[in-house]
């Protein structure tokens, strides 16, 4: 059956719609789920030719999936149920399988046209793979960022040291002894020892060497 023949067999209301100009691919489903119209743009998006599609059940042809792989196109689908109840159908995305076996995201709008047999569904189809690729890339970046934040120290994990404790820590990292630090900072050796003890406790370190390594890990000292 050629496209022109398929159009002539459609109800008048459906025929007027498919004959209108649109940039979208168009295919039509009869009340019994048979594909009764499949235009050239639908062929381009899916790779399926009208001669191989017309007369077949839509769920055997389109095989749409939801995100996660659950089937969208099935007998008694929600789209047909809404049309039978006289309710409008919002646009939606679904993933189809092309003739080559490739998975491809498309966005679908629907027009329901009543007839004596029941509602005919006019599907307007457009490619949405690019939008889903961008969304998946964004999700990947968010996951990567979350992993980096989890792996690295959080802001709340960085201990707060006083300016004098930071001075002591920097001098320890340069190999200075308590006596040398006391002389450089004009502090008593007892005061320096108190600062060293406070630095070790803040960094949860058991030695000055461990404290320096921990401070560099946290970014308190240059590598």
Coordinates of N, CA and C in Angstrom, one line a residue:
X1 N 0.8 -1.2 0.0 CA 0.0 0.0 0.0 C 0.9 1.2 0.0
X2 N 0.7 2.1 -1.0 CA 1.5 3.3 -1.0 C 1.0 4.4 -0.1
X3 N 1.7 5.4 0.2 CA 1.3 6.4 1.1 C 0.0 7.1 0.7
X4 N -0.1 7.4 -0.6 CA -1.3 8.1 -1.0 C -2.6 7.2 -0.8
X5 N -2.4 5.9 -1.0 CA -3.5 5.0 -0.8 C -3.9 5.0 0.7
X6 N -2.9 5.0 1.5 CA -3.1 4.9 3.0 C -3.8 6.2 3.4
X7 N -3.5 7.3 2.9 CA -4.1 8.6 3.2 C -5.6 8.6 2.8
X8 N -5.9 8.0 1.6 CA -7.3 8.0 1.1 C -8.2 7.2 2.0
X9 N -7.6 6.2 2.7 CA -8.4 5.3 3.5 C -8.7 5.8 4.9
X10 N -8.0 6.9 5.3 CA -8.2 7.5 6.6 C -9.5 8.2 6.7
X11 N -10.1 8.3 8.0 CA -11.3 9.1 8.2 C -11.0 10.6 7.8
X12 N -12.0 11.3 7.4 CA -11.8 12.7 6.8 C -11.0 13.6 7.8
X13 N -11.4 13.5 9.1 CA -10.8 14.3 10.1 C -9.3 14.0 10.3
X14 N -8.9 12.8 10.2 CA -7.5 12.4 10.3 C -6.8 12.8 9.0
X15 N -7.4 12.6 7.9 CA -6.8 12.9 6.6 C -6.4 14.4 6.6
X16 N -7.3 15.3 7.1 CA -7.0 16.7 7.1 C -5.8 17.0 7.9
X17 N -5.6 16.3 9.0 CA -4.4 16.6 9.8 C -3.1 16.1 9.1
X18 N -3.1 14.9 8.6 CA -1.9 14.4 8.0 C -1.5 15.2 6.7
X19 N -2.5 15.8 6.1 CA -2.2 16.6 4.9 C -1.7 18.0 5.2
X20 N -1.8 18.4 6.5 CA -1.3 19.7 6.9 C 0.2 19.7 6.9
X21 N 0.8 20.8 6.8 CA 2.3 20.9 6.7 C 2.9 20.9 8.2
X22 N 3.9 20.1 8.4 CA 4.6 20.0 9.6 C 6.0 19.6 9.4
X23 N 6.9 20.0 10.3 CA 8.3 19.6 10.2 C 8.5 18.3 10.9
X24 N 7.5 17.7 11.6 CA 7.6 16.5 12.4 C 7.3 15.3 11.5
X25 N 7.8 14.2 12.0 CA 7.4 12.9 11.4 C 6.0 12.6 11.8
X26 N 5.2 11.9 11.0 CA 3.8 11.7 11.4 C 3.4 10.2 11.1
X27 N 2.8 9.6 12.1 CA 2.2 8.2 11.8 C 0.9 8.2 12.6
X28 N 0.0 7.3 12.1 CA -1.3 7.2 12.6 C -1.7 5.8 13.1
X29 N -2.3 5.7 14.2 CA -2.7 4.4 14.8 C -4.2 4.4 14.8
X30 N -4.8 3.3 14.3 CA -6.2 3.1 14.3 C -6.7 2.6 15.7
X31 N -8.0 2.6 16.0 CA -8.5 2.2 17.3 C -8.0 0.7 17.6
X32 N -7.8 -0.1 16.6 CA -7.3 -1.5 16.9 C -5.8 -1.6 17.0
X33 N -5.1 -0.5 17.1 CA -3.7 -0.4 17.3 C -2.9 -0.7 16.0
X34 N -3.6 -0.8 14.8 CA -2.9 -1.0 13.6 C -2.3 0.4 13.1
X35 N -1.1 0.3 12.5 CA -0.5 1.5 11.9 C -1.2 1.7 10.5
X36 N -1.8 2.8 10.3 CA -2.6 3.0 9.1 C -2.0 4.2 8.3
X37 N -1.0 4.9 8.8 CA -0.3 5.9 8.1 C 1.1 6.1 8.6
X38 N 2.1 6.2 7.7 CA 3.5 6.3 8.1 C 4.2 7.1 7.0
X39 N 4.6 8.3 7.4 CA 5.1 9.2 6.3 C 6.6 9.0 6.2
X40 N 7.2 9.8 5.2 CA 8.6 9.7 4.9 C 9.5 10.1 6.0
X41 N 9.1 11.1 6.8 CA 9.9 11.5 7.9 C 9.9 10.5 9.0
X42 N 8.9 9.7 9.2 CA 8.9 8.6 10.1 C 9.8 7.6 9.6
X43 N 9.9 7.4 8.3 CA 10.9 6.4 7.7 C 12.3 6.9 8.0
X44 N 12.5 8.2 7.9 CA 13.9 8.7 8.1 C 14.3 8.5 9.6
X45 N 13.4 8.8 10.5 CA 13.8 8.7 11.9 C 14.0 7.2 12.4
X46 N 13.1 6.4 11.9 CA 13.1 5.0 12.4 C 13.9 4.0 11.5
X47 N 14.0 4.4 10.2 CA 14.6 3.5 9.3 C 13.6 2.4 8.8
X48 N 12.4 2.5 9.3 CA 11.4 1.5 8.9 C 10.5 2.1 7.7
X49 N 10.4 1.3 6.7 CA 9.6 1.8 5.5 C 8.1 1.5 5.7
X50 N 7.3 2.4 5.1 CA 5.9 2.3 5.3 C 5.3 1.0 4.8
X51 N 5.9 0.4 3.7 CA 5.4 -0.8 3.2 C 5.6 -2.0 4.2
X52 N 6.6 -1.8 5.1 CA 6.9 -2.9 6.1 C 6.1 -2.6 7.4
X53 N 5.5 -1.5 7.5 CA 4.9 -1.1 8.8 C 3.4 -1.1 8.7
X54 N 2.8 -0.6 7.6 CA 1.3 -0.4 7.5 C 0.6 -1.8 7.8
X55 N -0.4 -1.7 8.6 CA -1.2 -2.9 8.9 C -0.7 -3.7 10.1
X56 N 0.5 -3.3 10.6 CA 1.0 -4.0 11.8 C 0.6 -3.3 13.1
X57 N 0.6 -4.0 14.2 CA 0.3 -3.4 15.5 C 1.4 -2.4 15.8
X58 N 1.0 -1.2 16.4 CA 2.0 -0.2 16.6 C 3.1 -0.7 17.6
X59 N 2.7 -1.4 18.7 CA 3.7 -1.9 19.7 C 4.7 -2.9 19.1
X60 N 4.3 -3.5 18.0 CA 5.3 -4.4 17.3 C 6.3 -3.7 16.4
X61 N 5.9 -2.4 16.1 CA 6.7 -1.7 15.2 C 7.6 -0.6 15.9
X62 N 7.0 0.2 16.7 CA 7.7 1.3 17.4 C 8.5 0.7 18.6
X63 N 8.0 -0.2 19.3 CA 8.7 -0.8 20.5 C 9.3 0.3 21.4
X64 N 8.6 1.3 21.7 CA 9.1 2.4 22.6 C 9.4 1.9 24.0
X65 N 10.4 2.5 24.6 CA 10.8 2.2 26.0 C 10.8 3.5 26.8
X66 N 10.6 3.3 28.1 CA 10.8 4.4 29.0 C 12.2 4.4 29.4
X67 N 12.6 5.5 30.1 CA 14.0 5.5 30.7 C 14.1 4.4 31.7
X68 N 15.2 3.6 31.5 CA 15.4 2.4 32.4 C 15.1 1.2 31.6
X69 N 14.4 1.3 30.4 CA 14.2 0.1 29.6 C 12.8 -0.5 29.7
X70 N 12.0 0.0 30.6 CA 10.6 -0.6 30.7 C 9.8 -0.3 29.4
X71 N 9.0 -1.2 29.0 CA 8.3 -1.0 27.7 C 7.3 0.1 27.8
X72 N 7.2 1.0 26.8 CA 6.2 2.0 26.8 C 5.1 1.6 25.8
X73 N 5.5 1.1 24.7 CA 4.5 0.7 23.7 C 4.0 -0.8 24.0
X74 N 2.8 -0.9 24.4 CA 2.2 -2.2 24.6 C 0.7 -2.2 24.3
X75 N 0.1 -3.4 24.2 CA -1.3 -3.4 23.9 C -2.0 -2.8 25.2
X76 N -3.0 -1.9 25.0 CA -3.7 -1.3 26.1 C -2.8 -0.2 26.7
X77 N -2.0 0.5 25.9 CA -1.1 1.5 26.5 C -1.9 2.7 27.0
X78 N -1.2 3.5 27.9 CA -1.9 4.6 28.5 C -2.4 5.6 27.5
X79 N -1.6 5.8 26.4 CA -2.0 6.8 25.4 C -3.4 6.4 24.8
X80 N -3.6 5.2 24.4 CA -4.8 4.8 23.9 C -6.0 4.8 24.9
X81 N -5.6 4.5 26.1 CA -6.6 4.5 27.2 C -7.1 6.0 27.4
X82 N -6.2 6.9 27.4 CA -6.6 8.3 27.6 C -7.5 8.8 26.4
X83 N -7.1 8.4 25.2 CA -7.8 8.8 24.0 C -9.2 8.2 24.1
X84 N -9.4 6.9 24.5 CA -10.7 6.3 24.6 C -11.5 6.9 25.7
X85 N -10.9 7.5 26.7 CA -11.6 8.2 27.8 C -11.9 9.6 27.4
X86 N -11.5 10.1 26.2 CA -11.8 11.4 25.8 C -10.9 12.5 26.5
X87 N -9.7 12.0 27.0 CA -8.8 12.9 27.7 C -7.6 13.2 26.8
X88 N -7.1 14.5 27.0 CA -5.9 14.8 26.2 C -4.6 14.1 26.6
X89 N -3.7 13.9 25.7 CA -2.4 13.2 26.0 C -1.3 14.2 25.9
X90 N -0.5 14.4 27.0 CA 0.6 15.3 27.0 C 1.8 14.7 26.2
X91 N 2.6 15.5 25.7 CA 3.8 15.0 25.0 C 4.7 14.3 25.9
X92 N 5.5 13.4 25.4 CA 6.4 12.6 26.2 C 7.6 12.2 25.3
X93 N 8.6 11.7 26.0 CA 9.8 11.1 25.4 C 9.8 9.6 25.5
X94 N 10.3 9.0 24.5 CA 10.5 7.5 24.6 C 11.6 7.1 23.7
X95 N 12.2 6.0 24.0 CA 13.3 5.5 23.2 C 12.9 4.4 22.3
X96 N 13.1 4.5 21.0 CA 12.7 3.5 20.1 C 13.9 2.8 19.5
X97 N 13.6 1.7 18.9 CA 14.7 0.9 18.3 C 14.5 1.0 16.8
X98 N 15.6 1.5 16.1 CA 15.5 1.7 14.7 C 15.7 0.4 13.9
X99 N 15.6 0.5 12.6 CA 15.7 -0.7 11.8 C 17.1 -1.4 12.0
X100 N 18.1 -0.5 12.2 CA 19.5 -1.1 12.4 C 19.7 -1.6 13.8
X101 N 18.7 -1.5 14.7 CA 18.9 -2.0 16.0 C 19.4 -0.9 17.0
X102 N 19.6 0.3 16.5 CA 20.1 1.4 17.3 C 19.0 2.0 18.2
X103 N 19.3 2.3 19.4 CA 18.3 2.9 20.3 C 18.4 4.4 20.1
X104 N 17.2 5.1 20.1 CA 17.2 6.5 19.7 C 16.0 7.1 20.5
X105 N 16.3 8.3 21.1 CA 15.2 9.0 21.9 C 14.5 9.9 20.9
X106 N 13.1 9.9 21.1 CA 12.3 10.8 20.3 C 11.3 11.4 21.2
X107 N 10.8 12.6 20.8 CA 9.7 13.2 21.6 C 8.4 13.1 20.7
X108 N 7.3 12.8 21.4 CA 6.1 12.5 20.7 C 4.9 13.4 21.2
X109 N 4.2 14.0 20.3 CA 3.0 14.7 20.6 C 1.8 13.9 20.0
X110 N 0.6 14.0 20.5 CA -0.5 13.2 20.0 C -1.7 14.0 19.8
X111 N -2.4 13.7 18.7 CA -3.7 14.3 18.5 C -4.7 13.1 18.4
X112 N -5.8 13.2 19.1 CA -6.8 12.1 19.1 C -8.0 12.6 18.3
X113 N -8.4 11.8 17.3 CA -9.5 12.1 16.4 C -10.6 11.0 16.6
X114 N -11.7 11.4 17.0 CA -12.8 10.4 17.2 C -13.4 9.9 15.9
X115 N -13.8 8.7 15.9 CA -14.5 8.1 14.7 C -15.5 7.1 15.2
X116 N -16.3 6.5 14.4 CA -17.3 5.6 14.8 C -16.7 4.3 15.4
X117 N -15.5 4.0 14.9 CA -14.7 2.8 15.3 C -14.1 3.1 16.7
X118 N -13.8 4.3 17.0 CA -13.0 4.7 18.2 C -12.0 5.7 17.8
X119 N -11.2 6.1 18.7 CA -10.2 7.2 18.5 C -9.0 6.7 17.6
X120 N -8.7 7.6 16.6 CA -7.5 7.5 15.9 C -6.4 8.3 16.5
X121 N -5.2 7.8 16.7 CA -4.1 8.6 17.3 C -3.1 9.1 16.2
X122 N -3.0 10.4 16.1 CA -2.1 10.9 15.2 C -0.8 11.3 16.0
X123 N 0.3 10.6 15.7 CA 1.5 10.8 16.4 C 2.4 11.7 15.7
X124 N 2.9 12.8 16.3 CA 3.9 13.7 15.7 C 5.2 13.4 16.4
X125 N 6.2 13.0 15.6 CA 7.4 12.5 16.1 C 8.6 13.4 15.8
X126 N 9.5 13.7 16.7 CA 10.7 14.5 16.5 C 11.9 13.9 17.2
X127 N 13.0 14.0 16.7 CA 14.3 13.5 17.3 C 14.6 14.3 18.6
X128 N 14.9 13.6 19.7 CA 15.3 14.3 20.9 C 16.6 13.6 21.5
X129 N 17.3 12.9 20.6 CA 18.5 12.2 21.0 C 19.6 13.2 21.5
X130 N 19.7 14.4 20.8 CA 20.7 15.4 21.3 C 20.4 15.9 22.7
X131 N 19.2 16.2 23.0 CA 18.8 16.6 24.3 C 19.1 15.6 25.4
X132 N 18.9 14.3 25.1 CA 19.2 13.3 26.0 C 20.7 13.0 26.2
X133 N 21.4 13.2 25.1 CA 22.9 13.1 25.2 C 23.4 14.2 26.1
X134 N 22.9 15.4 25.9 CA 23.3 16.5 26.8 C 23.0 16.3 28.2
X135 N 21.8 15.8 28.5 CA 21.3 15.5 29.8 C 22.2 14.4 30.5
X136 N 22.5 13.4 29.7 CA 23.3 12.3 30.2 C 24.8 12.8 30.5
X137 N 25.3 13.7 29.7 CA 26.6 14.3 29.9 C 26.6 15.1 31.2
X138 N 25.5 15.9 31.4 CA 25.4 16.7 32.6 C 25.3 15.8 33.9
X139 N 24.6 14.7 33.8 CA 24.5 13.7 34.9 C 25.8 13.1 35.2
X140 N 26.6 12.8 34.1 CA 27.9 12.3 34.3 C 28.9 13.2 35.0
X141 N 28.8 14.5 34.7 CA 29.6 15.5 35.3 C 29.2 15.7 36.8
X142 N 27.9 15.6 37.1 CA 27.5 15.7 38.4 C 28.0 14.6 39.3
X143 N 27.9 13.4 38.7 CA 28.4 12.2 39.4 C 29.9 12.3 39.7
X144 N 30.6 12.7 38.6 CA 32.1 12.9 38.8 C 32.4 13.9 39.8
X145 N 31.7 15.0 39.8 CA 31.9 16.1 40.8 C 31.6 15.6 42.2
X146 N 30.5 14.8 42.4 CA 30.2 14.2 43.7 C 31.2 13.3 44.2
X147 N 31.8 12.5 43.3 CA 32.8 11.5 43.7 C 34.1 12.3 44.1
X148 N 34.4 13.4 43.4 CA 35.6 14.1 43.8 C 35.4 14.8 45.2
X149 N 34.2 15.3 45.4 CA 33.9 15.9 46.7 C 34.0 14.9 47.8
X150 N 33.5 13.7 47.5 CA 33.5 12.6 48.5 C 34.9 12.1 48.8
X151 N 35.7 12.1 47.8 CA 37.1 11.6 47.9 C 38.0 12.7 48.6
X152 N 37.8 13.9 48.3 CA 38.6 15.0 48.9 C 38.0 15.4 50.3
X153 N 38.8 16.1 51.1 CA 38.3 16.6 52.4 C 37.3 17.6 52.2
X154 N 36.2 17.5 53.0 CA 35.2 18.6 53.0 C 35.6 19.8 53.8
X155 N 35.0 20.8 53.6 CA 35.4 22.1 54.3 C 35.3 21.9 55.8
X156 N 34.3 21.2 56.3 CA 34.2 21.0 57.7 C 35.2 20.1 58.3
X157 N 36.0 19.3 57.4 CA 37.0 18.4 57.9 C 38.3 19.1 58.1
X158 N 38.5 20.3 57.6 CA 39.7 21.0 57.8 C 39.8 21.7 59.1
X159 N 40.7 21.3 60.0 CA 40.7 22.0 61.3 C 41.1 23.4 61.3
X160 N 40.6 24.2 62.2 CA 40.9 25.6 62.3 C 42.1 25.8 63.3
X161 N 43.2 26.3 62.7 CA 44.4 26.6 63.5 C 44.5 28.1 63.7
X162 N 45.0 28.5 64.8 CA 45.3 30.0 65.0 C 46.5 30.4 64.2
X163 N 46.6 31.7 63.9 CA 47.8 32.2 63.1 C 49.1 31.7 63.7
X164 N 49.2 31.8 65.1 CA 50.4 31.3 65.7 C 50.7 29.9 65.5
X165 N 49.6 29.0 65.6 CA 49.8 27.6 65.4 C 50.2 27.3 63.9
X166 N 49.7 28.1 63.0 CA 50.1 28.0 61.6 C 51.6 28.3 61.4
X167 N 52.0 29.4 62.2 CA 53.4 29.7 62.1 C 54.3 28.6 62.6
X168 N 53.9 28.0 63.7 CA 54.6 26.9 64.3 C 54.6 25.7 63.3
X169 N 53.5 25.4 62.7 CA 53.3 24.3 61.8 C 54.3 24.5 60.6
X170 N 54.3 25.7 60.1 CA 55.2 26.0 58.9 C 56.7 25.8 59.3
X171 N 57.1 26.2 60.5 CA 58.4 26.0 60.9 C 58.8 24.5 61.2
X172 N 57.8 23.8 61.7 CA 58.0 22.4 61.8 C 58.2 21.7 60.5
X173 N 57.4 22.1 59.5 CA 57.6 21.5 58.1 C 59.0 21.8 57.5
X174 N 59.6 22.9 58.0 CA 60.9 23.2 57.5 C 62.0 22.6 58.4
X175 N 61.6 21.7 59.3 CA 62.6 20.9 60.1 C 63.1 21.6 61.3
X176 N 62.5 22.7 61.7 CA 63.0 23.5 62.9 C 62.7 22.7 64.2
X177 N 63.6 22.8 65.1 CA 63.3 22.2 66.5 C 62.5 23.2 67.3
X178 N 62.1 22.7 68.5 CA 61.3 23.6 69.4 C 62.2 24.8 69.8
X179 N 63.5 24.6 70.1 CA 64.3 25.7 70.5 C 64.5 26.7 69.4
X180 N 64.6 26.2 68.1 CA 64.8 27.1 67.0 C 63.5 27.9 66.7
X181 N 62.4 27.2 66.9 CA 61.1 27.9 66.7 C 60.9 29.0 67.8
X182 N 61.3 28.7 69.0 CA 61.1 29.6 70.1 C 61.9 30.9 69.9
X183 N 63.1 30.7 69.3 CA 64.0 31.8 69.1 C 63.5 32.6 67.9
X184 N 62.9 32.0 66.9 CA 62.5 32.7 65.7 C 61.2 33.4 66.0
X185 N 60.3 32.9 66.8 CA 59.0 33.5 67.1 C 59.1 34.3 68.4
X186 N 60.2 34.3 69.1 CA 60.3 35.1 70.4 C 59.3 34.5 71.4
X187 N 59.3 33.2 71.5 CA 58.4 32.6 72.4 C 59.2 31.7 73.3
X188 N 58.7 31.4 74.5 CA 59.3 30.4 75.4 C 59.2 29.0 74.8
X189 N 60.1 28.1 75.1 CA 60.0 26.8 74.6 C 58.8 26.1 75.1
X190 N 58.4 26.4 76.3 CA 57.1 25.8 76.9 C 55.9 26.2 76.0
X191 N 55.9 27.5 75.7 CA 54.8 27.9 74.8 C 54.8 27.3 73.5
X192 N 56.0 27.1 72.9 CA 56.1 26.4 71.6 C 55.6 25.0 71.7
X193 N 56.0 24.3 72.8 CA 55.5 22.9 73.0 C 54.0 22.9 73.1
X194 N 53.4 23.8 73.8 CA 52.0 23.9 73.9 C 51.3 24.0 72.5
X195 N 51.9 24.9 71.6 CA 51.4 25.1 70.3 C 51.6 23.8 69.5
X196 N 52.7 23.1 69.6 CA 52.9 21.9 68.9 C 51.9 20.8 69.3
X197 N 51.6 20.7 70.6 CA 50.6 19.8 71.1 C 49.2 20.1 70.5
X198 N 48.9 21.4 70.5 CA 47.6 21.8 69.9 C 47.5 21.5 68.4
X199 N 48.6 21.7 67.7 CA 48.6 21.3 66.3 C 48.4 19.8 66.1
X200 N 49.1 19.0 66.9 CA 49.0 17.6 66.7 C 47.5 17.1 67.0
X201 N 46.9 17.7 68.1 CA 45.5 17.3 68.4 C 44.6 17.7 67.3
X202 N 44.8 18.9 66.8 CA 43.9 19.4 65.7 C 43.9 18.6 64.5
X203 N 45.1 18.1 64.2 CA 45.3 17.3 62.9 C 45.2 15.8 63.2
X204 N 44.9 15.4 64.5 CA 44.8 14.0 64.8 C 46.0 13.3 64.4
X205 N 47.2 13.8 64.8 CA 48.5 13.3 64.4 C 49.2 12.8 65.7
X206 N 50.1 11.8 65.5 CA 50.8 11.3 66.7 C 52.3 11.7 66.7
X207 N 52.7 12.4 65.6 CA 54.0 12.9 65.5 C 54.0 14.2 64.7
X208 N 55.1 14.9 64.8 CA 55.3 16.1 64.0 C 55.3 15.8 62.5
X209 N 56.0 14.7 62.1 CA 56.0 14.3 60.7 C 54.7 14.0 60.2
X210 N 53.8 13.3 61.0 CA 52.5 12.9 60.6 C 51.6 14.2 60.5
X211 N 51.9 15.1 61.4 CA 51.1 16.4 61.3 C 51.4 17.2 60.1
X212 N 52.7 17.2 59.7 CA 53.0 17.9 58.4 C 52.4 17.2 57.2
X213 N 52.4 15.9 57.2 CA 51.8 15.2 56.0 C 50.3 15.4 56.0
X214 N 49.7 15.4 57.1 CA 48.2 15.6 57.2 C 47.9 17.1 56.8
X215 N 48.7 18.0 57.2 CA 48.5 19.4 56.8 C 48.6 19.6 55.3
X216 N 49.6 19.0 54.7 CA 49.7 19.1 53.3 C 48.5 18.5 52.5
X217 N 48.1 17.3 53.1 CA 46.9 16.7 52.5 C 45.7 17.6 52.5
X218 N 45.5 18.3 53.6 CA 44.4 19.2 53.7 C 44.6 20.6 53.1
X219 N 45.7 20.8 52.5 CA 46.0 22.1 51.9 C 46.4 23.2 52.8
X220 N 46.8 22.9 54.1 CA 47.2 23.9 55.0 C 48.7 24.3 54.8
X221 N 49.4 23.4 54.1 CA 50.8 23.7 53.7 C 51.0 23.4 52.3
X222 N 51.9 24.1 51.6 CA 52.2 23.8 50.2 C 52.9 22.4 50.1
X223 N 52.6 21.7 49.0 CA 53.3 20.4 48.8 C 54.8 20.5 48.6

